[in-house]
PDB file of C-alpha atoms in Angstrom:
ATOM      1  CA  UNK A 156     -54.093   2.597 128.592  1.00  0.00           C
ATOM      2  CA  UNK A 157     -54.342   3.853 124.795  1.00  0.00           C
ATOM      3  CA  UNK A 158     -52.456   1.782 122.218  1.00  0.00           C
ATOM      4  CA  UNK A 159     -50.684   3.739 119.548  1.00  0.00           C
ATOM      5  CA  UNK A 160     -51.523   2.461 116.343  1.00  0.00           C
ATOM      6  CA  UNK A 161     -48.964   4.235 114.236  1.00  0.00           C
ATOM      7  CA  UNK A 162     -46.047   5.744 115.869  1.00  0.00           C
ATOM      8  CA  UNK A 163     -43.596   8.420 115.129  1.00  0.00           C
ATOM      9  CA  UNK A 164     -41.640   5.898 113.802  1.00  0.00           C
ATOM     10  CA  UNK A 165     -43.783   4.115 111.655  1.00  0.00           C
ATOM     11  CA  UNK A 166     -44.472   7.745 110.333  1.00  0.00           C
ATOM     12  CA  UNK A 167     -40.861   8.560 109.416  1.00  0.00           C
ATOM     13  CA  UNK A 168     -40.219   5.535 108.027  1.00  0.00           C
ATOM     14  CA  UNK A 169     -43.129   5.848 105.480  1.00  0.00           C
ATOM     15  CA  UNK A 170     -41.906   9.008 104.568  1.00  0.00           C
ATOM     16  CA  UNK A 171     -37.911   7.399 103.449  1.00  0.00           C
ATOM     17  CA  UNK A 172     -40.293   4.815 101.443  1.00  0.00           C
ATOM     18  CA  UNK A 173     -42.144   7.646  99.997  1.00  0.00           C
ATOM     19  CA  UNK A 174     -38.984   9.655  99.640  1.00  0.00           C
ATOM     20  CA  UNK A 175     -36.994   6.803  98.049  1.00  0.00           C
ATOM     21  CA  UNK A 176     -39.689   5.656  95.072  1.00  0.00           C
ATOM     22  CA  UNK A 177     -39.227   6.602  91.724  1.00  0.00           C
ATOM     23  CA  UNK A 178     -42.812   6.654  91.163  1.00  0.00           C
ATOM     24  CA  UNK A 179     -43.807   9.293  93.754  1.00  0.00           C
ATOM     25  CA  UNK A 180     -42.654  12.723  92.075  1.00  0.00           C
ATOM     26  CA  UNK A 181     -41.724  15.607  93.714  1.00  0.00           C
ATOM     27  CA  UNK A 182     -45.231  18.293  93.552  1.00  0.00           C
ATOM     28  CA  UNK A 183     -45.157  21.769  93.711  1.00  0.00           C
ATOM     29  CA  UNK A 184     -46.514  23.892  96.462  1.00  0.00           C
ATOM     30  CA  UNK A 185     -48.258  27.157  95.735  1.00  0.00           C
ATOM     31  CA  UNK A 186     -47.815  29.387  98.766  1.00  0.00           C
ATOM     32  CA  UNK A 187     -50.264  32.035 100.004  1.00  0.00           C
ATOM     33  CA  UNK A 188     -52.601  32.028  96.966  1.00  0.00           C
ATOM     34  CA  UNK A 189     -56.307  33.068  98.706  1.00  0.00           C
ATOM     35  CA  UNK A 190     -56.582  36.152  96.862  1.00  0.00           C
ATOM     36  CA  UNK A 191     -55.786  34.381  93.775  1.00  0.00           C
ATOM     37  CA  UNK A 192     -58.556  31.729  93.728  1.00  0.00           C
ATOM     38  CA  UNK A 193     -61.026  34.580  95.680  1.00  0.00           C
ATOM     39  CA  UNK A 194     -61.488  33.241  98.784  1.00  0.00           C
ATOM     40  CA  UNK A 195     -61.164  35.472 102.058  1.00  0.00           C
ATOM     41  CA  UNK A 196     -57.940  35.685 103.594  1.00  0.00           C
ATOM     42  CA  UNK A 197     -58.954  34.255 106.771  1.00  0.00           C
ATOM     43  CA  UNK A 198     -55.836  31.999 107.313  1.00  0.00           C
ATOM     44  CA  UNK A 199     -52.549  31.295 105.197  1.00  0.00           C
ATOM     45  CA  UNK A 200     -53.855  29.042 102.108  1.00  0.00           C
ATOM     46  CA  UNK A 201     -51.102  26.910 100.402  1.00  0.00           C
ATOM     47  CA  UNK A 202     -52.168  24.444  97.719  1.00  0.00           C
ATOM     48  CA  UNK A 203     -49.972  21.207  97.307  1.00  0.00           C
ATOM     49  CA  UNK A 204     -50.494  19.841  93.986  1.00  0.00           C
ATOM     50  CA  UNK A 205     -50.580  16.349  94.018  1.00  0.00           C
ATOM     51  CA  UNK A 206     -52.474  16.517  90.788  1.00  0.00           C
ATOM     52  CA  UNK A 207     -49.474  16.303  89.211  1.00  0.00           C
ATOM     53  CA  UNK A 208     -48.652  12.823  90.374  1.00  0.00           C
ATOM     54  CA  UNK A 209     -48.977  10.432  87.444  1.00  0.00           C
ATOM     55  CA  UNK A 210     -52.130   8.743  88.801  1.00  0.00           C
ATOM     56  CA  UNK A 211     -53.951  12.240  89.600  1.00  0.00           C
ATOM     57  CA  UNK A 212     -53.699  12.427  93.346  1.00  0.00           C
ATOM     58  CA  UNK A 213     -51.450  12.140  96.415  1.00  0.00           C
ATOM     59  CA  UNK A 214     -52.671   8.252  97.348  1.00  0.00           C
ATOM     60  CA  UNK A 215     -50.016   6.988  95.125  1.00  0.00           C
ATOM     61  CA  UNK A 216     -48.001   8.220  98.101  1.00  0.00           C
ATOM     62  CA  UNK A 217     -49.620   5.632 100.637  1.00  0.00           C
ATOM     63  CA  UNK A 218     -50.141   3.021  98.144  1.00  0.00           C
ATOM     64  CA  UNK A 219     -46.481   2.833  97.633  1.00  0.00           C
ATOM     65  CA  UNK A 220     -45.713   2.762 101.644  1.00  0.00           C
ATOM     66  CA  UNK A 221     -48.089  -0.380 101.476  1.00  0.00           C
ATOM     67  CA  UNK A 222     -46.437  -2.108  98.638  1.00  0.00           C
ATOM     68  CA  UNK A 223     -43.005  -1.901 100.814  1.00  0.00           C
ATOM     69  CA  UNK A 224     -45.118  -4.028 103.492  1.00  0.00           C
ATOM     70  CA  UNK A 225     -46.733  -6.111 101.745  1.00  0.00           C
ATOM     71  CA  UNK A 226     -45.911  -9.964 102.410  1.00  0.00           C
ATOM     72  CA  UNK A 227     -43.496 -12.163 100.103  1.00  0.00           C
ATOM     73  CA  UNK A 228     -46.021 -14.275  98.967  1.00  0.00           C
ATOM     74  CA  UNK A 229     -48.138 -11.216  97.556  1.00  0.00           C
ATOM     75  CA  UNK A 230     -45.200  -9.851  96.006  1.00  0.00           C
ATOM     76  CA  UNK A 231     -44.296 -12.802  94.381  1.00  0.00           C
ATOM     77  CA  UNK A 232     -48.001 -13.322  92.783  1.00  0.00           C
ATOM     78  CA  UNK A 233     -48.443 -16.152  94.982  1.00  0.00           C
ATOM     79  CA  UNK A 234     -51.278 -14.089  96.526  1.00  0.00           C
ATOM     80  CA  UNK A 235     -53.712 -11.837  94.883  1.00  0.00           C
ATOM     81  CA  UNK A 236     -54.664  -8.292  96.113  1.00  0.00           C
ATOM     82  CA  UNK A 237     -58.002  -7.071  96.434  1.00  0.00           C
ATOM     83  CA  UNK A 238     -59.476  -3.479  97.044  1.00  0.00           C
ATOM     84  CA  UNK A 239     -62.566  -1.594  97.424  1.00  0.00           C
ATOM     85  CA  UNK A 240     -62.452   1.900  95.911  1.00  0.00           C
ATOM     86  CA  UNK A 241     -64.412   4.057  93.745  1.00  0.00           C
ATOM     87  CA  UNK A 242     -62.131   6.845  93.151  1.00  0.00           C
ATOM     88  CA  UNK A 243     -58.309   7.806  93.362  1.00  0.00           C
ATOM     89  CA  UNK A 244     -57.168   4.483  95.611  1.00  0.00           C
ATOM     90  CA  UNK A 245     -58.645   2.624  92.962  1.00  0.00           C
ATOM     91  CA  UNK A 246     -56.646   3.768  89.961  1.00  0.00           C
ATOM     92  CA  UNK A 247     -53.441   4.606  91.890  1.00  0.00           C
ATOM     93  CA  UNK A 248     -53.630   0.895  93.746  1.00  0.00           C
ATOM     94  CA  UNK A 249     -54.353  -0.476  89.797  1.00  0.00           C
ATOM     95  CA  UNK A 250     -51.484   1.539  88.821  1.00  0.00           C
ATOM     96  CA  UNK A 251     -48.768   0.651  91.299  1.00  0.00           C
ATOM     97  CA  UNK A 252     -49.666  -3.021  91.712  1.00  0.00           C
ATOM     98  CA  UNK A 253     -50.857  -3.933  88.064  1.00  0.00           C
ATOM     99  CA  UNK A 254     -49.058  -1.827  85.816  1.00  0.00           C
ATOM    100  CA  UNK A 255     -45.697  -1.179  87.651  1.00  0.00           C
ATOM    101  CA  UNK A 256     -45.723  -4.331  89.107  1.00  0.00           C
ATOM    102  CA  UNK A 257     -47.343  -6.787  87.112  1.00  0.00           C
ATOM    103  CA  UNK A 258     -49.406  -8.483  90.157  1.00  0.00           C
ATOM    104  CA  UNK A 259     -52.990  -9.673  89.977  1.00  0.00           C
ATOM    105  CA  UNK A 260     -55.592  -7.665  91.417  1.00  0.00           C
ATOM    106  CA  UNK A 261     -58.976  -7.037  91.848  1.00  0.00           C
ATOM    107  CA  UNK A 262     -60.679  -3.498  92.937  1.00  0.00           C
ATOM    108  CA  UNK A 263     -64.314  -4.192  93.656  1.00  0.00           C
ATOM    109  CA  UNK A 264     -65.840  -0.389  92.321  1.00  0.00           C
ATOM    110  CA  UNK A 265     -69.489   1.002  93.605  1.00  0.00           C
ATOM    111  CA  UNK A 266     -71.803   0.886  90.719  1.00  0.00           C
ATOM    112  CA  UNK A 267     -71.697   4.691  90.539  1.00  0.00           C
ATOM    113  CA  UNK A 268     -68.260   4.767  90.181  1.00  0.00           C
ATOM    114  CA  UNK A 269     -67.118   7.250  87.498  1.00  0.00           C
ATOM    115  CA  UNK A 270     -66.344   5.215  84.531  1.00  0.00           C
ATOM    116  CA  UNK A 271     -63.490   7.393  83.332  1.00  0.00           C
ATOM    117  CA  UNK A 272     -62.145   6.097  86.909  1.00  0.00           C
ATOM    118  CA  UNK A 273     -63.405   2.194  86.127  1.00  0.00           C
ATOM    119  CA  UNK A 274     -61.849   2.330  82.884  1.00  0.00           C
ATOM    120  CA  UNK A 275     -58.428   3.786  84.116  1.00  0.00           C
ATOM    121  CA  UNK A 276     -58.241   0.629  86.480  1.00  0.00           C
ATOM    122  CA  UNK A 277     -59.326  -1.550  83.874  1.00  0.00           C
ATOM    123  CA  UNK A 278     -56.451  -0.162  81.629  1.00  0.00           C
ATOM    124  CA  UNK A 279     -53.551  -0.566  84.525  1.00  0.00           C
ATOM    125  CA  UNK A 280     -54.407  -4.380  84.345  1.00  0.00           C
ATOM    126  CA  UNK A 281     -57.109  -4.642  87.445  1.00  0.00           C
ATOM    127  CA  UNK A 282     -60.271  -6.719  87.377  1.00  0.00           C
ATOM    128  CA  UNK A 283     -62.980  -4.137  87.869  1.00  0.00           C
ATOM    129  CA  UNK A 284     -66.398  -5.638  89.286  1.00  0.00           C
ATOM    130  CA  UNK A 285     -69.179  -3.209  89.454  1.00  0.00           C
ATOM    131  CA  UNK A 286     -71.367  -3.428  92.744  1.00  0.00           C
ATOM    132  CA  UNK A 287     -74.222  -2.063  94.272  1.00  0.00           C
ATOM    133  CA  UNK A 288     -72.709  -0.419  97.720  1.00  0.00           C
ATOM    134  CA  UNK A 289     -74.051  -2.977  99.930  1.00  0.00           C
ATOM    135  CA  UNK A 290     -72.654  -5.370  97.967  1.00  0.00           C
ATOM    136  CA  UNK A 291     -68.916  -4.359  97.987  1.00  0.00           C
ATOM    137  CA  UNK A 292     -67.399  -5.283 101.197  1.00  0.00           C
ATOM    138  CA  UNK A 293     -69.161  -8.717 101.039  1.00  0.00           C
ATOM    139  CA  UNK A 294     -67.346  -9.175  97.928  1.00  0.00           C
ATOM    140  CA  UNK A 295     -63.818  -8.255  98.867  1.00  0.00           C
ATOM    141  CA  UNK A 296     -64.904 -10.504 102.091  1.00  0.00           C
ATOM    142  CA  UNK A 297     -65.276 -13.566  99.266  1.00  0.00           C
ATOM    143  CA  UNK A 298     -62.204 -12.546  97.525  1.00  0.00           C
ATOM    144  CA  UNK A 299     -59.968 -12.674 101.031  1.00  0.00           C
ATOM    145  CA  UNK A 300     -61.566 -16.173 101.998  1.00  0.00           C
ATOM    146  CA  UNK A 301     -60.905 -17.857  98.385  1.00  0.00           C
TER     147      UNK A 301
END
């Protein structure tokens, strides 16, 4: 028997969350645009442009489904956060827990990390620590066991 590990449910109810933030604005859809960025018309190509979103992509979206989750405790700055990212999680997870909601966090960032990206984090309110790859998820391991 196959467990489902996110139902219909759980789906729908992410997207009221998603629906309901102020944060999460509304992005514009460009429909049926393959002859204007000269590809072939092989298929239907829309573009959703979630580059519009204040942080620069659409994981502000999931970020702010996982904020509704998250435990009292964390919410309350009893508990500090801790991420791995590199990229768009990073700065939209800096931006929705350190800047909008003034919690602690830390976002442990590969050392090849794109600084513009580092310092973006850094200027939401995150502690940034710069690690070699194979060094990353033994650090958010240390961070989760105190």
């Amino acid at each position: 028997m196959t467990e489902t590990l996110i139902s219909w449910q759980d789906i729908q109810s992410a997207r009221t969350v998603v629906d309901a933030s102020p944060i999460v604005q509304r992005t514009a859809v460009l429909r049926d645009v393959a002859a204007r960025v000269g590809v072939e018309k092989v298929a239907r190509l829309d573009l959703k442009l979630e580059n519009t979103q204040f942080t620069g992509s659409f994981k502000i979206r999931g970020l702010v489904n996982q904020f509704a989750h998250l435990p009292a405790e964390i919410k309350a700055g009893q508990r500090q956060l801790v991420t791995m990212s590199g990229g768009n999680y990073g700065r939209a997870f800096a931006f929705l827990m350190c800047r909008i909601n003034g919690l602690s966090s830390t976002i442990c960032v590969p050392e090849g990390a794109p600084m513009n990206r580092v310092e973006a984090m850094r200027g939401y309110g995150a502690t940034v620590e710069r690690k070699p790859v194979s060094e990353l998820q033994p650090s958010v391991d240390a961070h989760v066991k105190g």
